[in-house]
Amino acid sequence: MGVEGLTLVGARGAPVVEPFAARHLIAGAWQGSADGATFERLSPAHGVLVTRAAKGGAAETEAAIAAARAAFDDGRWSERSGKERATLLLRVADLIDRERERIARIETLEAGKPIAQARAEIEGAADLWRYAAALARTVAGDSHNSLGPDMLGLVLKEPIGVVSIICPWNFPFLIASQKLPFALAAGCAAVVKPSEMTPSTTVILGELLVEAGLPAGVVNIVLGYGQPVGAIMTTDPRVDMVTFTGSTAVGKGIVAAAAPTLKKVSLELGGKNPQVLFPDADLDAAVDAIVFGVYFNAGECCNSGSRIIVHEDIAEAVTERVVALSRKVTFGDPLDEATKVGAIVSPEHRAKIDAYVRGAVAAGAILRLGGAPLEVPGLGGQFYQPTVVAGVTPDMAIAREEVFGPVLSVLTFRTMEEAIALTNAAAYGLSAGVWSANVHTCLEFARRARAGTVWTNSWMDGFAEMPFGGMKESGQGRELGRYGLEEFLEVKTVQMRIGRTRAPWVAPSAAG
Ligand code: NAD
């Protein structure tokens, strides 16, 4: 359905696409599945076939894990110097720049995200490879020279080993790049599984790794579904660590699956991220950030600013301004440079978004804008209207659960205590924001919010240098920054006796 007053970007028809043929990369060789199984991906915006991919089974997954294990154990990468690792990662970054347009277009076709945004993500991903290259030359532990004259203590940092990397569909290339270059900088070997919805750009990354000269078997890519590929990647005893980005439900299952072999598990999961507005905030900037926060990537974003908590005195004015600005956001064909918001990833997901909105209205919330599927002229795919729901109370599902769509919930508060209580009421703790001209208000909020990232007078800035991750049910562990490297490092303690100075435990003269 269309809706009066929105800004839509239509299309003259579906694009002509030569479907991408995606295969597994195992021990340096590109291959289909042993049983010949494949799966297909249609563009969520246009409904055309864009990818035909090999569908991995147990045979491919186990072969990939065996290849990674062998590559790690024989030291073909783990024993390379930091300088050599950095040189290769920098080469990969240059190749990503070279292929930016190709990667961005496929990302847009598979995920439904706007082409201009996809391009920026690929550029950001190249920056992560460069940052990880810098980190590769900083892997170092500690020395302890004050344990006494007869002892020297060393703390060595070693690569953790074989890492399973499991990625979601919403930022396929960027999220793979938040993990893989850091694992490689540490000296690990990896098995990577992209989402079944967005396999192709990870395959292109594999091509670039081969071209850059990464030794065979260090990075293996298996395409397919959670069952059986993801499940084997989280249970096989030859895997030392699992790093997963995706839903909290699957993340909890992975912790349980990895427990019998005690793998390290790092998780980047969902969020229910609030922006809190105090009356002294710069409302022009705040309203723009609210609209950006909720509609970016069609709301299919772990960092989606899916709820705002607004002081009662300004709640109505803010809501009106958010609705007015929402109407100006360009929704439509993701291949058009003018589009800011593209398609919803699947029909099932659009139905889930719609159900949240209907449930909120049935529970007494008030629809101020949108609230239904959106038809974009000339496009057959699935879209959803920019949606603003006011009168939301903390007990409603839409206030607590991750909608993962272009849907904003508006809640109100009177005091700082109430704002903090509402912020921390969610089971999630990924990110939060505060808007106020008063630095004391901002700092108090930043200290008391239970969230891995807090923005003050801003939303969703990200830097390679700044760690990212969640508290509570938003995850465990951190990506990016130095912490992003540390995740993939094991600590070894070496205690060296200098000279033969230790008093014997058993005096030789006492023997016999
Ligand atoms: P998902 O959990 O459905 O799938 C993620 C990946 O896990 C896919 O590759 C999938 O095939 C795989 N998988 C599914 N079942 C599995 C199993 N039993 N064992 C192992 N792997 C399995 O998530 P999604 O729908 O692809 O992504 C959306 C979710 O990701 C949202 O909840 C979002 O908040 C979250 N996300 C979080 C971050 C973050 O950094 N915190 C970033 C992006 C997305």
Coordinates of C-alpha atoms and ligand atoms in Angstrom, one line a residue:
M1 CA 0.0 0.0 0.0
G2 CA 1.2 3.5 -0.7
V3 CA 0.6 6.3 1.9
E4 CA 0.0 9.9 1.3
G5 CA 2.9 12.3 1.7
L6 CA 5.8 9.9 1.7
T7 CA 8.8 10.3 -0.6
L8 CA 9.1 7.3 -2.8
V9 CA 11.8 6.4 -5.4
G10 CA 10.2 4.1 -8.0
A11 CA 11.8 2.1 -10.7
R12 CA 11.2 1.5 -14.4
G13 CA 11.4 -2.2 -13.9
A14 CA 13.6 -5.0 -12.5
P15 CA 17.3 -4.8 -13.2
V16 CA 18.9 -7.3 -15.6
V17 CA 21.1 -9.5 -13.4
E18 CA 23.5 -12.3 -14.3
P19 CA 23.0 -14.5 -11.1
F20 CA 26.2 -14.8 -9.1
A21 CA 27.4 -18.4 -8.9
A22 CA 28.7 -18.8 -5.3
R23 CA 30.8 -21.8 -4.2
H24 CA 32.7 -22.9 -1.1
L25 CA 36.3 -22.2 -0.6
I26 CA 37.9 -25.2 1.1
A27 CA 41.7 -25.8 1.5
G28 CA 42.3 -23.2 -1.3
A29 CA 40.0 -24.8 -3.9
W30 CA 36.6 -23.5 -5.0
Q31 CA 34.0 -26.2 -5.0
G32 CA 30.3 -27.1 -5.1
S33 CA 28.7 -29.4 -2.6
A34 CA 29.4 -33.1 -2.8
D35 CA 25.7 -33.8 -3.3
G36 CA 25.3 -31.0 -5.8
A37 CA 22.8 -29.1 -3.6
T38 CA 22.3 -25.4 -4.2
F39 CA 20.0 -22.6 -2.9
E40 CA 18.9 -19.4 -4.5
R41 CA 18.5 -15.8 -3.5
L42 CA 16.0 -13.3 -4.9
S43 CA 16.6 -9.6 -4.7
P44 CA 14.2 -8.4 -1.9
A45 CA 13.6 -5.2 -3.7
H46 CA 13.0 -6.5 -7.3
G47 CA 12.1 -10.2 -6.8
V48 CA 14.7 -11.3 -9.4
L49 CA 17.1 -14.2 -9.1
V50 CA 20.5 -12.7 -8.1
T51 CA 22.4 -15.6 -6.6
R52 CA 22.7 -19.4 -7.0
A53 CA 24.9 -20.8 -4.2
A54 CA 26.3 -24.2 -3.3
K55 CA 24.4 -25.5 -0.2
G56 CA 26.9 -26.9 2.3
G57 CA 26.4 -30.1 4.2
A58 CA 28.3 -32.0 6.8
A59 CA 31.0 -33.1 4.3
E60 CA 31.9 -29.5 3.2
T61 CA 31.8 -28.2 6.8
E62 CA 34.0 -30.9 8.2
A63 CA 36.5 -30.6 5.3
A64 CA 36.7 -26.8 5.9
I65 CA 37.3 -27.3 9.6
A66 CA 40.0 -29.9 8.8
A67 CA 41.7 -27.6 6.4
A68 CA 41.7 -24.7 8.9
R69 CA 43.0 -27.0 11.7
A70 CA 45.8 -28.3 9.4
A71 CA 46.7 -24.7 8.3
F72 CA 46.8 -23.5 11.9
D73 CA 48.8 -26.4 13.3
D74 CA 51.5 -26.4 10.7
G75 CA 52.2 -22.7 11.2
R76 CA 51.8 -21.5 7.6
W77 CA 50.1 -18.4 8.9
S78 CA 50.3 -18.5 12.7
E79 CA 54.1 -18.4 12.6
R80 CA 54.3 -15.6 10.1
S81 CA 55.7 -12.3 11.6
G82 CA 53.4 -9.4 12.3
K83 CA 55.0 -7.6 9.5
E84 CA 54.1 -10.3 7.0
R85 CA 50.6 -10.5 8.2
A86 CA 50.1 -6.8 8.1
T87 CA 51.5 -6.6 4.5
L88 CA 48.9 -9.2 3.4
L89 CA 46.0 -7.5 5.2
L90 CA 46.9 -4.1 3.6
R91 CA 46.9 -5.8 0.2
V92 CA 43.4 -7.1 0.8
A93 CA 42.3 -3.6 1.8
D94 CA 43.6 -2.3 -1.6
L95 CA 41.8 -5.1 -3.4
I96 CA 38.5 -4.3 -1.6
D97 CA 38.9 -0.7 -2.8
R98 CA 39.4 -1.9 -6.3
E99 CA 36.3 -4.1 -6.2
R100 CA 34.1 -1.7 -4.3
E101 CA 31.5 -1.1 -7.0
R102 CA 31.1 -4.8 -7.7
I103 CA 30.8 -5.8 -4.1
A104 CA 28.4 -2.9 -3.3
R105 CA 26.1 -3.8 -6.2
I106 CA 25.8 -7.4 -5.1
E107 CA 25.3 -6.4 -1.5
T108 CA 22.4 -4.2 -2.6
L109 CA 20.9 -6.9 -4.7
E110 CA 21.1 -9.6 -2.0
A111 CA 20.3 -7.4 1.1
G112 CA 18.0 -4.7 -0.4
K113 CA 20.1 -1.9 1.0
P114 CA 20.6 1.4 -0.9
I115 CA 23.6 1.4 -3.2
A116 CA 25.1 4.6 -1.8
Q117 CA 25.0 3.1 1.7
A118 CA 26.5 -0.2 0.5
R119 CA 29.4 1.6 -1.1
A120 CA 30.1 3.4 2.1
E121 CA 30.0 0.1 4.0
I122 CA 32.6 -1.5 1.6
E123 CA 34.8 1.6 2.0
G124 CA 34.4 1.2 5.8
A125 CA 35.3 -2.5 5.6
A126 CA 38.5 -1.7 3.7
D127 CA 39.4 0.7 6.6
L128 CA 38.9 -2.2 9.1
W129 CA 41.4 -4.4 7.1
R130 CA 43.9 -1.5 7.3
Y131 CA 43.3 -1.0 11.0
A132 CA 43.8 -4.7 11.7
A133 CA 47.0 -4.6 9.7
A134 CA 48.3 -2.0 12.1
L135 CA 47.3 -4.1 15.0
A136 CA 49.1 -7.2 13.6
R137 CA 52.3 -5.4 14.4
T138 CA 51.4 -4.7 18.0
V139 CA 50.8 -8.3 19.2
A140 CA 52.8 -8.3 22.4
G141 CA 52.5 -9.5 26.0
D142 CA 54.2 -8.5 29.2
S143 CA 57.4 -9.2 31.0
H144 CA 57.8 -9.4 34.8
N145 CA 61.3 -8.5 35.9
S146 CA 60.5 -8.0 39.6
L147 CA 59.8 -11.6 40.7
G148 CA 63.1 -11.8 42.4
P149 CA 66.7 -12.1 41.0
D150 CA 66.3 -15.7 40.0
M151 CA 63.1 -15.4 38.0
L152 CA 61.9 -13.8 34.8
G153 CA 58.2 -14.0 33.9
L154 CA 56.8 -13.7 30.4
V155 CA 53.2 -13.3 29.3
L156 CA 53.0 -14.4 25.7
K157 CA 50.0 -13.6 23.4
E158 CA 49.3 -16.4 21.0
P159 CA 46.6 -16.9 18.4
I160 CA 43.7 -18.8 19.9
G161 CA 43.6 -21.3 17.0
V162 CA 40.8 -22.2 14.6
V163 CA 37.9 -19.7 14.7
S164 CA 34.4 -20.3 13.4
I165 CA 33.0 -17.0 12.0
I166 CA 29.2 -16.9 11.6
C167 CA 27.6 -13.8 10.1
P168 CA 24.1 -12.3 9.6
W169 CA 22.5 -10.8 6.5
N170 CA 22.1 -7.1 7.5
F171 CA 25.7 -6.0 7.0
P172 CA 27.3 -9.0 5.3
F173 CA 30.7 -7.6 4.1
L174 CA 31.1 -5.1 7.0
I175 CA 30.5 -7.6 9.8
A176 CA 32.7 -10.3 8.2
S177 CA 35.4 -7.5 8.2
Q178 CA 34.8 -6.7 11.9
K179 CA 35.9 -10.3 12.6
L180 CA 38.1 -11.9 9.9
P181 CA 41.0 -9.3 9.6
F182 CA 41.3 -9.2 13.4
A183 CA 41.5 -13.0 13.6
L184 CA 44.1 -13.0 10.8
A185 CA 46.1 -10.3 12.5
A186 CA 46.2 -12.5 15.6
G187 CA 47.5 -15.4 13.5
C188 CA 44.3 -17.6 13.6
A189 CA 42.8 -19.8 10.9
A190 CA 39.1 -19.5 10.1
V191 CA 36.0 -21.1 8.7
V192 CA 33.5 -18.4 7.6
K193 CA 29.8 -18.9 7.1
P194 CA 27.9 -16.0 5.6
S195 CA 24.1 -15.8 6.0
E196 CA 22.1 -17.9 3.6
M197 CA 20.4 -14.7 2.4
T198 CA 23.7 -12.9 1.5
P199 CA 26.4 -15.4 0.6
S200 CA 28.0 -13.7 -2.4
T201 CA 30.1 -10.8 -1.1
T202 CA 31.9 -13.2 1.4
V203 CA 32.8 -15.3 -1.7
I204 CA 34.2 -12.2 -3.4
L205 CA 36.2 -11.6 -0.2
G206 CA 37.5 -15.1 -0.5
E207 CA 38.6 -14.4 -4.1
L208 CA 40.5 -11.3 -2.9
L209 CA 42.2 -13.3 -0.1
V210 CA 43.4 -15.8 -2.7
E211 CA 44.6 -13.0 -5.0
A212 CA 46.4 -11.4 -2.1
G213 CA 48.4 -14.6 -1.5
L214 CA 46.9 -15.9 1.7
P215 CA 48.1 -19.5 2.1
A216 CA 45.5 -22.1 1.2
G217 CA 43.4 -23.4 4.1
V218 CA 43.9 -20.4 6.4
V219 CA 40.5 -19.0 5.5
N220 CA 37.7 -21.4 4.4
I221 CA 34.2 -20.4 3.4
V222 CA 31.2 -22.7 3.7
L223 CA 27.9 -21.5 2.3
G224 CA 24.6 -22.7 3.7
Y225 CA 22.2 -22.7 6.6
G226 CA 22.5 -22.9 10.4
Q227 CA 21.7 -26.6 10.0
P228 CA 23.9 -28.4 9.5
V229 CA 26.7 -25.9 8.6
G230 CA 26.5 -23.5 11.6
A231 CA 25.7 -26.3 14.0
I232 CA 28.9 -28.2 13.1
M233 CA 31.0 -25.1 13.2
T234 CA 29.9 -24.6 16.8
T235 CA 30.3 -28.2 18.0
D236 CA 33.3 -29.7 16.2
P237 CA 36.1 -30.2 18.7
R238 CA 38.7 -29.0 16.2
V239 CA 37.3 -25.5 16.5
D240 CA 38.8 -23.4 19.3
M241 CA 36.5 -20.3 19.2
V242 CA 33.2 -19.2 17.7
T243 CA 32.5 -15.6 16.9
F244 CA 28.9 -15.0 16.0
T245 CA 26.8 -12.0 15.0
G246 CA 23.1 -12.5 14.7
S247 CA 19.9 -13.0 16.8
T248 CA 20.0 -13.4 20.5
A249 CA 17.9 -16.6 20.2
V250 CA 20.5 -18.3 17.9
G251 CA 23.3 -16.8 20.1
K252 CA 22.0 -18.5 23.2
G253 CA 21.8 -21.8 21.2
I254 CA 25.4 -21.4 20.2
V255 CA 26.6 -20.9 23.7
A256 CA 24.9 -24.2 24.6
A257 CA 26.2 -26.0 21.5
A258 CA 29.8 -24.9 22.2
A259 CA 29.7 -25.8 25.9
P260 CA 30.5 -29.5 25.7
T261 CA 33.9 -28.6 24.1
L262 CA 34.3 -25.4 26.1
K263 CA 35.0 -23.2 23.1
K264 CA 35.5 -19.5 23.6
V265 CA 32.3 -17.8 22.3
S266 CA 32.0 -14.2 21.4
L267 CA 28.6 -12.8 20.5
E268 CA 27.2 -9.7 18.9
L269 CA 23.5 -9.9 19.3
G270 CA 20.3 -7.8 19.1
G271 CA 19.4 -4.4 20.7
K272 CA 16.5 -2.3 21.8
N273 CA 18.4 0.9 21.7
P274 CA 16.9 4.1 23.2
Q275 CA 17.6 7.8 22.4
V276 CA 16.7 9.9 25.5
L277 CA 15.8 13.5 24.9
F278 CA 15.9 16.1 27.6
P279 CA 14.1 19.5 27.1
D280 CA 17.4 21.4 26.7
A281 CA 18.5 19.3 23.7
D282 CA 19.3 20.7 20.3
L283 CA 16.0 19.4 18.8
D284 CA 17.0 20.0 15.1
A285 CA 20.0 17.7 15.5
A286 CA 18.1 15.2 17.7
V287 CA 15.1 14.9 15.3
D288 CA 17.5 14.2 12.4
A289 CA 19.4 11.6 14.4
I290 CA 16.1 9.9 15.5
V291 CA 15.0 9.6 11.8
F292 CA 18.5 8.4 10.8
G293 CA 18.6 6.0 13.8
V294 CA 15.3 4.3 13.1
Y295 CA 15.3 4.1 9.2
F296 CA 18.9 3.4 8.5
N297 CA 19.2 0.0 6.8
A298 CA 15.3 -0.1 7.0
G299 CA 15.7 -0.5 10.8
E300 CA 17.4 -3.9 10.1
C301 CA 20.3 -2.9 12.3
C302 CA 21.5 -4.1 15.7
N303 CA 22.1 -0.4 16.5
S304 CA 18.6 0.7 15.4
G305 CA 17.4 3.6 17.5
S306 CA 14.1 1.8 17.7
R307 CA 12.7 3.7 20.7
I308 CA 12.9 7.2 21.9
I309 CA 12.4 8.2 25.5
V310 CA 11.3 11.9 25.4
H311 CA 10.7 14.3 28.3
E312 CA 6.9 14.9 28.6
D313 CA 7.3 18.7 28.0
I314 CA 8.6 18.2 24.5
A315 CA 7.1 14.8 23.6
E316 CA 4.3 16.1 21.3
A317 CA 6.5 18.6 19.5
V318 CA 9.2 16.0 18.9
T319 CA 6.8 13.4 17.7
E320 CA 5.3 15.9 15.2
R321 CA 8.7 16.9 13.9
V322 CA 9.8 13.3 13.6
V323 CA 6.6 12.4 11.6
A324 CA 7.2 15.4 9.3
L325 CA 10.8 14.6 8.7
S326 CA 10.0 10.9 8.2
R327 CA 7.8 11.8 5.2
K328 CA 10.9 13.3 3.5
V329 CA 13.1 10.2 3.8
T330 CA 13.4 8.6 0.4
F331 CA 12.1 5.0 0.4
G332 CA 12.3 2.9 -2.7
D333 CA 14.6 1.3 -5.3
P334 CA 17.9 0.5 -3.6
L335 CA 19.7 0.7 -6.9
D336 CA 18.8 4.4 -7.2
E337 CA 21.4 6.8 -5.9
A338 CA 18.7 9.0 -4.3
T339 CA 17.3 6.2 -2.1
K340 CA 18.0 6.2 1.6
V341 CA 15.8 3.2 2.7
G342 CA 15.5 0.1 0.6
A343 CA 13.6 -3.2 0.9
I344 CA 12.9 -5.5 3.8
V345 CA 15.0 -8.7 3.7
S346 CA 12.2 -11.3 3.3
P347 CA 8.4 -11.5 3.2
E348 CA 8.5 -13.4 6.5
H349 CA 10.4 -10.7 8.1
R350 CA 8.1 -8.0 6.8
A351 CA 5.1 -10.0 8.3
K352 CA 6.9 -10.1 11.6
I353 CA 7.5 -6.3 11.6
D354 CA 3.8 -5.7 10.7
A355 CA 2.7 -8.1 13.6
Y356 CA 4.6 -6.0 16.1
V357 CA 2.9 -2.8 14.9
R358 CA -0.6 -4.4 15.0
G359 CA 0.1 -5.8 18.4
A360 CA 1.1 -2.4 19.8
V361 CA -2.0 -0.7 18.3
A362 CA -4.2 -3.5 19.7
A363 CA -2.6 -2.9 23.1
G364 CA -3.5 0.8 23.0
A365 CA -0.6 2.5 21.2
I366 CA -1.3 5.3 18.7
L367 CA -0.1 5.1 15.1
R368 CA 1.2 8.5 14.1
L369 CA 2.6 7.5 10.7
G370 CA 2.7 4.4 8.5
G371 CA 2.1 1.0 10.0
A372 CA 1.7 -1.1 6.9
P373 CA 3.5 -2.6 4.0
L374 CA 4.6 -0.2 1.3
E375 CA 4.2 -0.5 -2.4
V376 CA 6.9 1.2 -4.4
P377 CA 6.0 2.0 -8.1
G378 CA 7.6 -0.4 -10.5
L379 CA 9.0 -2.7 -7.9
G380 CA 7.7 -6.2 -6.9
G381 CA 9.7 -6.7 -3.7
Q382 CA 8.8 -6.1 -0.1
F383 CA 9.0 -2.7 1.6
Y384 CA 7.5 -1.3 4.8
Q385 CA 6.3 2.2 5.5
P386 CA 8.2 4.6 7.8
T387 CA 6.3 4.1 11.0
V388 CA 5.9 6.1 14.2
V389 CA 4.0 4.6 17.1
A390 CA 3.3 6.9 20.1
G391 CA 1.7 6.2 23.5
V392 CA 3.9 3.2 23.9
T393 CA 4.1 1.8 27.4
P394 CA 7.1 -0.2 28.8
D395 CA 5.1 -3.4 29.1
M396 CA 4.3 -3.6 25.3
A397 CA 6.3 -6.0 23.2
I398 CA 7.2 -3.2 20.8
A399 CA 8.9 -1.4 23.7
R400 CA 11.0 -4.4 24.7
E401 CA 11.7 -6.6 21.7
E402 CA 13.8 -6.1 18.6
V403 CA 11.4 -5.2 15.7
F404 CA 14.2 -4.9 13.2
G405 CA 12.1 -2.7 10.9
P406 CA 11.5 1.0 10.1
V407 CA 9.4 1.4 13.2
L408 CA 9.9 4.0 16.0
S409 CA 8.3 3.6 19.5
V410 CA 7.8 6.8 21.5
L411 CA 7.9 6.6 25.3
T412 CA 8.0 9.5 27.7
F413 CA 9.6 10.4 31.1
R414 CA 9.7 13.1 33.7
T415 CA 12.9 12.6 35.7
M416 CA 16.4 11.3 35.1
E417 CA 15.6 8.3 37.3
E418 CA 12.7 7.4 35.1
A419 CA 14.7 7.8 31.9
I420 CA 17.5 5.5 33.3
A421 CA 14.9 3.0 34.5
L422 CA 13.3 2.9 31.1
T423 CA 16.6 2.7 29.3
N424 CA 17.8 -0.3 31.5
A425 CA 14.4 -2.1 31.5
A426 CA 15.2 -3.9 28.3
A427 CA 16.9 -7.3 28.4
Y428 CA 19.2 -5.9 25.8
G429 CA 22.2 -3.6 26.4
L430 CA 23.8 -2.8 23.1
S431 CA 23.7 1.0 22.7
A432 CA 22.0 4.1 24.0
G433 CA 22.0 7.8 23.4
V434 CA 21.3 11.0 25.3
W435 CA 20.4 14.5 24.0
S436 CA 21.0 17.4 26.3
A437 CA 23.0 20.7 26.2
N438 CA 24.1 20.0 29.8
V439 CA 27.3 17.9 29.9
H440 CA 26.5 16.8 33.5
T441 CA 23.2 15.3 32.3
C442 CA 25.0 13.5 29.4
L443 CA 27.7 12.1 31.7
E444 CA 25.3 10.9 34.3
F445 CA 23.3 9.1 31.7
A446 CA 26.4 7.7 30.1
R447 CA 27.6 6.3 33.4
R448 CA 24.3 4.8 34.4
A449 CA 23.0 3.3 31.1
R450 CA 23.7 -0.4 30.9
A451 CA 24.8 -0.4 27.3
G452 CA 28.1 -1.3 25.5
T453 CA 28.1 2.0 23.6
V454 CA 26.6 5.4 24.7
W455 CA 26.4 8.3 22.3
T456 CA 25.9 11.8 23.7
N457 CA 24.3 14.3 21.3
S458 CA 25.0 11.9 18.4
W459 CA 23.9 8.5 17.1
M460 CA 25.6 5.6 15.5
D461 CA 29.1 7.0 14.9
G462 CA 31.6 4.2 14.7
F463 CA 35.4 4.0 14.4
A464 CA 37.8 1.1 13.9
E465 CA 39.6 2.3 17.0
M466 CA 36.5 2.2 19.3
P467 CA 35.4 -1.2 20.7
F468 CA 31.9 -2.3 20.0
G469 CA 29.7 -4.9 21.7
G470 CA 26.8 -5.5 24.1
M471 CA 26.0 -5.9 27.7
K472 CA 23.3 -8.2 29.1
E473 CA 21.5 -10.2 26.3
S474 CA 23.2 -8.1 23.5
G475 CA 26.3 -10.3 23.7
Q476 CA 29.6 -11.0 25.2
G477 CA 33.1 -9.9 24.1
R478 CA 34.0 -6.9 21.9
E479 CA 34.9 -6.2 18.3
L480 CA 37.0 -3.4 16.9
G481 CA 39.7 -1.4 18.7
R482 CA 42.5 -3.3 20.5
Y483 CA 39.9 -5.4 22.3
G484 CA 38.8 -6.7 18.9
L485 CA 42.3 -8.2 18.5
E486 CA 42.5 -9.4 22.1
E487 CA 39.4 -11.6 21.6
F488 CA 41.5 -13.8 19.2
L489 CA 44.5 -14.1 21.4
E490 CA 45.3 -16.7 24.1
V491 CA 47.5 -15.8 27.1
K492 CA 50.4 -18.1 28.0
T493 CA 52.5 -17.6 31.1
V494 CA 56.2 -18.5 30.9
Q495 CA 58.2 -18.5 34.2
M496 CA 62.0 -18.8 33.7
R497 CA 64.4 -19.6 36.5
I498 CA 67.7 -17.8 36.1
G499 CA 70.6 -19.9 37.4
R500 CA 70.3 -22.9 39.8
T501 CA 69.1 -20.9 42.9
R502 CA 66.0 -22.7 44.0
A503 CA 66.2 -24.3 47.4
P504 CA 65.5 -28.1 46.9
W505 CA 62.1 -29.3 47.8
V506 CA 63.8 -32.5 49.2
A507 CA 67.3 -32.1 50.5
P508 CA 69.5 -34.8 48.8
S509 CA 71.3 -35.4 52.1
A510 CA 68.0 -36.5 53.6
A511 CA 67.5 -39.2 50.9
G512 CA 68.0 -42.9 51.6
Ligands
NAD1 P1 20.3 -15.2 12.7 O1 20.6 -15.4 14.2 O2 19.0 -15.7 12.2 O3 21.4 -15.8 11.8 C1 22.8 -15.4 11.9 C2 23.6 -16.5 11.3 O4 23.6 -17.6 12.1 C3 23.3 -16.9 9.9 O5 24.5 -17.1 9.2 C4 22.6 -18.2 10.2 O6 22.6 -19.1 9.1 C5 23.3 -18.8 11.3 N1 22.6 -19.8 12.2 C6 21.3 -20.0 12.3 N2 21.1 -21.0 13.1 C7 22.3 -21.4 13.6 C8 22.7 -22.5 14.5 N3 21.8 -23.2 15.1 N4 24.0 -22.6 14.7 C9 24.9 -21.8 14.1 N5 24.6 -20.9 13.2 C10 23.3 -20.7 13.0 O7 20.4 -13.6 12.6 P2 20.0 -12.8 11.3 O8 18.5 -12.8 11.1 O9 20.9 -13.2 10.1 O10 20.5 -11.3 11.7 C11 19.7 -10.5 12.4 C12 20.1 -10.4 13.9 O11 21.5 -10.1 14.0 C13 19.4 -9.4 14.7 O12 19.0 -9.9 15.9 C14 20.5 -8.3 14.9 O13 20.3 -7.5 16.0 C15 21.7 -9.1 15.0 N6 22.9 -8.3 14.7 C16 23.7 -7.9 15.7 C17 24.8 -7.1 15.4 C18 25.7 -6.7 16.5 O14 26.9 -6.3 16.3 N7 25.3 -6.7 17.8 C19 25.1 -6.7 14.1 C20 24.2 -7.1 13.1 C21 23.1 -7.9 13.4

